[in-house]
Amino acid sequence: MKIGFIGLGIMGRPMALNLLQGGHQLTVWARRAESMQPLLDAGAQGAASATEAARGVDLVISMVADAPDVAQVMRAVATAATPGLVAVDMSTIAPAAARQIGQALASAGVDFVDAPVSGGEVGAIAGSLSIMAGGSDAAFARALPAFECMGKNIVHVGASGAGQVTKAANQIVTGMGVLAVAEAMAFASKNGVDRSKVREALLGGFAYSKILENHGQRMLDRNFKPGFKSWMHEKDMNIVMQTAHELGLCLPGAAATAQMFNAMVGSGLGEEDSIALLKLLETLSGQADK
Ligand code: NAP
């Protein structure tokens, strides 16, 4: 299949590489030309703009940042639209924004799928992402061969926006999960107990989670390199809170977590991985940097 790929950051780069390895013919575009080089070296064609990346392809995929970015690249895509083009956005944005972008693309004759992912950089490199899709059956079927190169657990959740609703639910769980693990680590060491032993004990019991295993280890290593930037998680928690506000929905745990991510950005930790929540808790509690 001919695929255009827009946005080659932490996630987009390995996802695009997996499409190439899956035998697809790939045209890539990134805002900073140097981000394209690893893909060009691997055999992709470079485009001069998002519009050019979408020209003459069967499928165009974006992996950028927030809703205004997706809207911007999809406006460019629409100008190149040929009949039958399917556009897929795999960034995390608000469900309402995804529906609006889908409607705008439909009026240009482009079928749209919102297909955010979970699994992080590790899952993107391994091609084992969880992909949660919203859109028509026909558009999902067109995109499926591409999804199969990038992910393992691929669920067509429902109509337009349903993928982003699922991703927001995912971020409630992962945001609170990272905060829970960071709190457990801070709690252990403030009590003078070895946090690595605490983690080891918890891993064998009911508190086990992938977050305790992977993020917990990174907290022990104090490896705050992103991964998943804290400002991105702040964006996602704000999507959760804004959507809950529109629905009159009470989400007290997510609200507290969103406040912590606001504090991450406000205290200059936005570009660090979301596990740097541990550093923030330590600062708030007068714990020396370990
Ligand atoms: P990233 O490393 O910051 O990459 C984002 C890329 O999008 C950057 O290369 C950026 O270009 C480009 N971009 C942003 N706005 C753009 C625009 N208006 N036009 C053109 N290009 C634009 O972020 P990431 O971690 O890959 O995340 C990408 C998306 O996946 C986000 O929505 C994030 O929430 C979601 N996500 C991330 C993870 C994770 O673990 N990292 C996991 C699941 C989902 P520049 O380099 O020029 O800034």
PDB file of N, CA, C and O and ligand atoms in Angstrom, residues 7-12 29 31-32 63-65 69 72-73 91-92 117 120-121 167 227-229 232 235-236, ligand 1:
ATOM      1  N   GLY A   7       4.842  13.470  10.834  1.00  0.00           N
ATOM      2  CA  GLY A   7       5.185  13.569  12.262  1.00  0.00           C
ATOM      3  C   GLY A   7       6.090  12.433  12.667  1.00  0.00           C
ATOM      4  O   GLY A   7       5.645  11.290  12.781  1.00  0.00           O
ATOM      5  N   LEU A   8       7.386  12.751  12.862  1.00  0.00           N
ATOM      6  CA  LEU A   8       8.379  11.691  13.094  1.00  0.00           C
ATOM      7  C   LEU A   8       9.123  11.922  14.402  1.00  0.00           C
ATOM      8  O   LEU A   8      10.341  11.990  14.436  1.00  0.00           O
ATOM      9  N   GLY A   9       8.365  12.033  15.501  1.00  0.00           N
ATOM     10  CA  GLY A   9       8.950  12.217  16.822  1.00  0.00           C
ATOM     11  C   GLY A   9       9.236  10.886  17.481  1.00  0.00           C
ATOM     12  O   GLY A   9       9.479   9.874  16.818  1.00  0.00           O
ATOM     13  N   ILE A  10       9.180  10.889  18.819  1.00  0.00           N
ATOM     14  CA  ILE A  10       9.497   9.679  19.600  1.00  0.00           C
ATOM     15  C   ILE A  10       8.667   8.491  19.110  1.00  0.00           C
ATOM     16  O   ILE A  10       9.181   7.382  18.963  1.00  0.00           O
ATOM     17  N   MET A  11       7.384   8.714  18.866  1.00  0.00           N
ATOM     18  CA  MET A  11       6.484   7.629  18.452  1.00  0.00           C
ATOM     19  C   MET A  11       6.456   7.454  16.934  1.00  0.00           C
ATOM     20  O   MET A  11       6.483   6.327  16.419  1.00  0.00           O
ATOM     21  N   GLY A  12       6.324   8.578  16.213  1.00  0.00           N
ATOM     22  CA  GLY A  12       6.121   8.500  14.763  1.00  0.00           C
ATOM     23  C   GLY A  12       7.265   7.822  14.036  1.00  0.00           C
ATOM     24  O   GLY A  12       7.036   7.046  13.096  1.00  0.00           O
ATOM     25  N   TRP A  29       6.850  13.108   5.898  1.00  0.00           N
ATOM     26  CA  TRP A  29       7.114  14.537   6.071  1.00  0.00           C
ATOM     27  C   TRP A  29       7.193  14.855   7.551  1.00  0.00           C
ATOM     28  O   TRP A  29       6.376  14.378   8.349  1.00  0.00           O
ATOM     29  N   ARG A  31       8.172  18.360  10.233  1.00  0.00           N
ATOM     30  CA  ARG A  31       8.351  19.810  10.259  1.00  0.00           C
ATOM     31  C   ARG A  31       9.846  20.180  10.223  1.00  0.00           C
ATOM     32  O   ARG A  31      10.251  21.097   9.549  1.00  0.00           O
ATOM     33  N   ARG A  32      10.649  19.434  10.978  1.00  0.00           N
ATOM     34  CA  ARG A  32      12.108  19.646  10.931  1.00  0.00           C
ATOM     35  C   ARG A  32      12.693  18.571  10.021  1.00  0.00           C
ATOM     36  O   ARG A  32      12.584  17.377  10.304  1.00  0.00           O
ATOM     37  N   MET A  63       1.018  11.626  13.213  1.00  0.00           N
ATOM     38  CA  MET A  63       1.409  11.346  14.600  1.00  0.00           C
ATOM     39  C   MET A  63       2.111  12.595  15.089  1.00  0.00           C
ATOM     40  O   MET A  63       3.343  12.691  15.048  1.00  0.00           O
ATOM     41  N   VAL A  64       1.322  13.600  15.484  1.00  0.00           N
ATOM     42  CA  VAL A  64       1.900  14.894  15.845  1.00  0.00           C
ATOM     43  C   VAL A  64       1.711  15.156  17.348  1.00  0.00           C
ATOM     44  O   VAL A  64       2.160  14.347  18.153  1.00  0.00           O
ATOM     45  N   ALA A  65       1.047  16.225  17.743  1.00  0.00           N
ATOM     46  CA  ALA A  65       0.973  16.500  19.186  1.00  0.00           C
ATOM     47  C   ALA A  65      -0.481  16.652  19.628  1.00  0.00           C
ATOM     48  O   ALA A  65      -1.090  15.711  20.141  1.00  0.00           O
ATOM     49  N   ASP A  69      -2.593  20.871  15.957  1.00  0.00           N
ATOM     50  CA  ASP A  69      -1.578  20.328  15.034  1.00  0.00           C
ATOM     51  C   ASP A  69      -2.218  19.349  14.049  1.00  0.00           C
ATOM     52  O   ASP A  69      -1.927  19.371  12.853  1.00  0.00           O
ATOM     53  N   GLN A  72      -4.293  21.245  11.580  1.00  0.00           N
ATOM     54  CA  GLN A  72      -3.425  21.918  10.596  1.00  0.00           C
ATOM     55  C   GLN A  72      -2.932  20.933   9.526  1.00  0.00           C
ATOM     56  O   GLN A  72      -3.046  21.215   8.335  1.00  0.00           O
ATOM     57  N   VAL A  73      -2.423  19.782   9.949  1.00  0.00           N
ATOM     58  CA  VAL A  73      -1.895  18.857   8.935  1.00  0.00           C
ATOM     59  C   VAL A  73      -3.034  18.256   8.107  1.00  0.00           C
ATOM     60  O   VAL A  73      -2.873  18.033   6.910  1.00  0.00           O
ATOM     61  N   SER A  91      -2.308  10.517  16.885  1.00  0.00           N
ATOM     62  CA  SER A  91      -1.960  11.360  18.033  1.00  0.00           C
ATOM     63  C   SER A  91      -3.075  11.233  19.073  1.00  0.00           C
ATOM     64  O   SER A  91      -4.159  10.732  18.782  1.00  0.00           O
ATOM     65  N   THR A  92      -2.803  11.753  20.287  1.00  0.00           N
ATOM     66  CA  THR A  92      -3.845  11.793  21.320  1.00  0.00           C
ATOM     67  C   THR A  92      -4.442  13.195  21.352  1.00  0.00           C
ATOM     68  O   THR A  92      -3.742  14.155  21.696  1.00  0.00           O
ATOM     69  N   VAL A 117      -2.899   5.489  20.283  1.00  0.00           N
ATOM     70  CA  VAL A 117      -2.182   4.264  20.658  1.00  0.00           C
ATOM     71  C   VAL A 117      -1.776   4.292  22.118  1.00  0.00           C
ATOM     72  O   VAL A 117      -1.675   5.348  22.735  1.00  0.00           O
ATOM     73  N   GLY A 120       3.662   3.192  24.440  1.00  0.00           N
ATOM     74  CA  GLY A 120       4.869   4.003  24.562  1.00  0.00           C
ATOM     75  C   GLY A 120       5.891   3.739  23.468  1.00  0.00           C
ATOM     76  O   GLY A 120       5.639   3.010  22.505  1.00  0.00           O
ATOM     77  N   GLU A 121       7.065   4.350  23.689  1.00  0.00           N
ATOM     78  CA  GLU A 121       8.150   4.229  22.707  1.00  0.00           C
ATOM     79  C   GLU A 121       8.557   2.765  22.524  1.00  0.00           C
ATOM     80  O   GLU A 121       8.829   2.322  21.408  1.00  0.00           O
ATOM     81  N   LYS A 167      -8.770   6.237  24.389  1.00  0.00           N
ATOM     82  CA  LYS A 167      -7.420   6.691  24.787  1.00  0.00           C
ATOM     83  C   LYS A 167      -7.492   7.569  26.038  1.00  0.00           C
ATOM     84  O   LYS A 167      -6.635   7.467  26.926  1.00  0.00           O
ATOM     85  N   GLY A 227      10.892   8.831  26.316  1.00  0.00           N
ATOM     86  CA  GLY A 227       9.656   8.349  26.829  1.00  0.00           C
ATOM     87  C   GLY A 227       8.414   9.143  26.442  1.00  0.00           C
ATOM     88  O   GLY A 227       8.147   9.390  25.281  1.00  0.00           O
ATOM     89  N   PHE A 228       7.741   9.509  27.407  1.00  0.00           N
ATOM     90  CA  PHE A 228       6.477  10.232  27.256  1.00  0.00           C
ATOM     91  C   PHE A 228       6.628  11.517  28.056  1.00  0.00           C
ATOM     92  O   PHE A 228       6.732  11.494  29.278  1.00  0.00           O
ATOM     93  N   LYS A 229       6.650  12.628  27.307  1.00  0.00           N
ATOM     94  CA  LYS A 229       6.920  13.915  27.958  1.00  0.00           C
ATOM     95  C   LYS A 229       5.779  14.286  28.908  1.00  0.00           C
ATOM     96  O   LYS A 229       4.600  14.078  28.583  1.00  0.00           O
ATOM     97  N   MET A 232       2.974  16.274  27.586  1.00  0.00           N
ATOM     98  CA  MET A 232       2.016  15.490  26.786  1.00  0.00           C
ATOM     99  C   MET A 232       0.979  14.846  27.717  1.00  0.00           C
ATOM    100  O   MET A 232      -0.198  14.776  27.396  1.00  0.00           O
ATOM    101  N   LYS A 235      -1.398  17.449  28.750  1.00  0.00           N
ATOM    102  CA  LYS A 235      -2.372  17.630  27.651  1.00  0.00           C
ATOM    103  C   LYS A 235      -3.475  16.568  27.741  1.00  0.00           C
ATOM    104  O   LYS A 235      -4.664  16.880  27.656  1.00  0.00           O
ATOM    105  N   ASP A 236      -3.059  15.321  27.960  1.00  0.00           N
ATOM    106  CA  ASP A 236      -4.033  14.223  27.965  1.00  0.00           C
ATOM    107  C   ASP A 236      -4.977  14.314  29.168  1.00  0.00           C
ATOM    108  O   ASP A 236      -6.177  14.046  29.050  1.00  0.00           O
TER     109      ASP A 236
HETATM  110  P1  NAP B   1       7.165  14.080  20.034  1.00  0.00           P
HETATM  111  O1  NAP B   1       8.377  13.252  20.190  1.00  0.00           O
HETATM  112  O2  NAP B   1       7.166  15.466  20.570  1.00  0.00           O
HETATM  113  O3  NAP B   1       6.795  14.097  18.478  1.00  0.00           O
HETATM  114  C1  NAP B   1       5.757  14.858  17.946  1.00  0.00           C
HETATM  115  C2  NAP B   1       6.157  15.228  16.538  1.00  0.00           C
HETATM  116  O4  NAP B   1       5.071  15.918  15.917  1.00  0.00           O
HETATM  117  C3  NAP B   1       7.368  16.168  16.532  1.00  0.00           C
HETATM  118  O5  NAP B   1       8.313  15.653  15.644  1.00  0.00           O
HETATM  119  C4  NAP B   1       6.785  17.488  16.064  1.00  0.00           C
HETATM  120  O6  NAP B   1       7.636  18.205  15.241  1.00  0.00           O
HETATM  121  C5  NAP B   1       5.582  17.040  15.252  1.00  0.00           C
HETATM  122  N1  NAP B   1       4.564  18.092  15.216  1.00  0.00           N
HETATM  123  C6  NAP B   1       3.907  18.636  16.266  1.00  0.00           C
HETATM  124  N2  NAP B   1       3.046  19.562  15.846  1.00  0.00           N
HETATM  125  C7  NAP B   1       3.181  19.614  14.498  1.00  0.00           C
HETATM  126  C8  NAP B   1       2.576  20.393  13.485  1.00  0.00           C
HETATM  127  N3  NAP B   1       1.639  21.311  13.770  1.00  0.00           N
HETATM  128  N4  NAP B   1       2.952  20.178  12.209  1.00  0.00           N
HETATM  129  C9  NAP B   1       3.893  19.283  11.915  1.00  0.00           C
HETATM  130  N5  NAP B   1       4.503  18.500  12.826  1.00  0.00           N
HETATM  131  C10 NAP B   1       4.150  18.676  14.108  1.00  0.00           C
HETATM  132  O7  NAP B   1       5.891  13.366  20.673  1.00  0.00           O
HETATM  133  P2  NAP B   1       5.520  11.802  20.738  1.00  0.00           P
HETATM  134  O8  NAP B   1       5.892  11.290  22.067  1.00  0.00           O
HETATM  135  O9  NAP B   1       5.987  11.114  19.497  1.00  0.00           O
HETATM  136  O10 NAP B   1       3.914  11.907  20.733  1.00  0.00           O
HETATM  137  C11 NAP B   1       3.151  12.069  19.548  1.00  0.00           C
HETATM  138  C12 NAP B   1       1.677  11.828  19.879  1.00  0.00           C
HETATM  139  O11 NAP B   1       1.511  10.491  20.371  1.00  0.00           O
HETATM  140  C13 NAP B   1       1.113  12.754  20.960  1.00  0.00           C
HETATM  141  O12 NAP B   1      -0.218  13.089  20.668  1.00  0.00           O
HETATM  142  C14 NAP B   1       1.212  11.894  22.221  1.00  0.00           C
HETATM  143  O13 NAP B   1       0.267  12.297  23.207  1.00  0.00           O
HETATM  144  C15 NAP B   1       0.909  10.522  21.657  1.00  0.00           C
HETATM  145  N6  NAP B   1       1.452   9.377  22.412  1.00  0.00           N
HETATM  146  C16 NAP B   1       2.746   9.392  22.892  1.00  0.00           C
HETATM  147  C17 NAP B   1       3.229   8.279  23.577  1.00  0.00           C
HETATM  148  C18 NAP B   1       4.641   8.227  24.146  1.00  0.00           C
HETATM  149  O14 NAP B   1       4.917   7.358  24.986  1.00  0.00           O
HETATM  150  N7  NAP B   1       5.553   9.082  23.721  1.00  0.00           N
HETATM  151  C19 NAP B   1       2.415   7.167  23.766  1.00  0.00           C
HETATM  152  C20 NAP B   1       1.134   7.165  23.241  1.00  0.00           C
HETATM  153  C21 NAP B   1       0.665   8.285  22.563  1.00  0.00           C
HETATM  154  P3  NAP B   1       8.887  19.010  15.830  1.00  0.00           P
HETATM  155  O15 NAP B   1       9.936  17.968  16.051  1.00  0.00           O
HETATM  156  O16 NAP B   1       9.204  19.995  14.765  1.00  0.00           O
HETATM  157  O17 NAP B   1       8.418  19.638  17.121  1.00  0.00           O
END
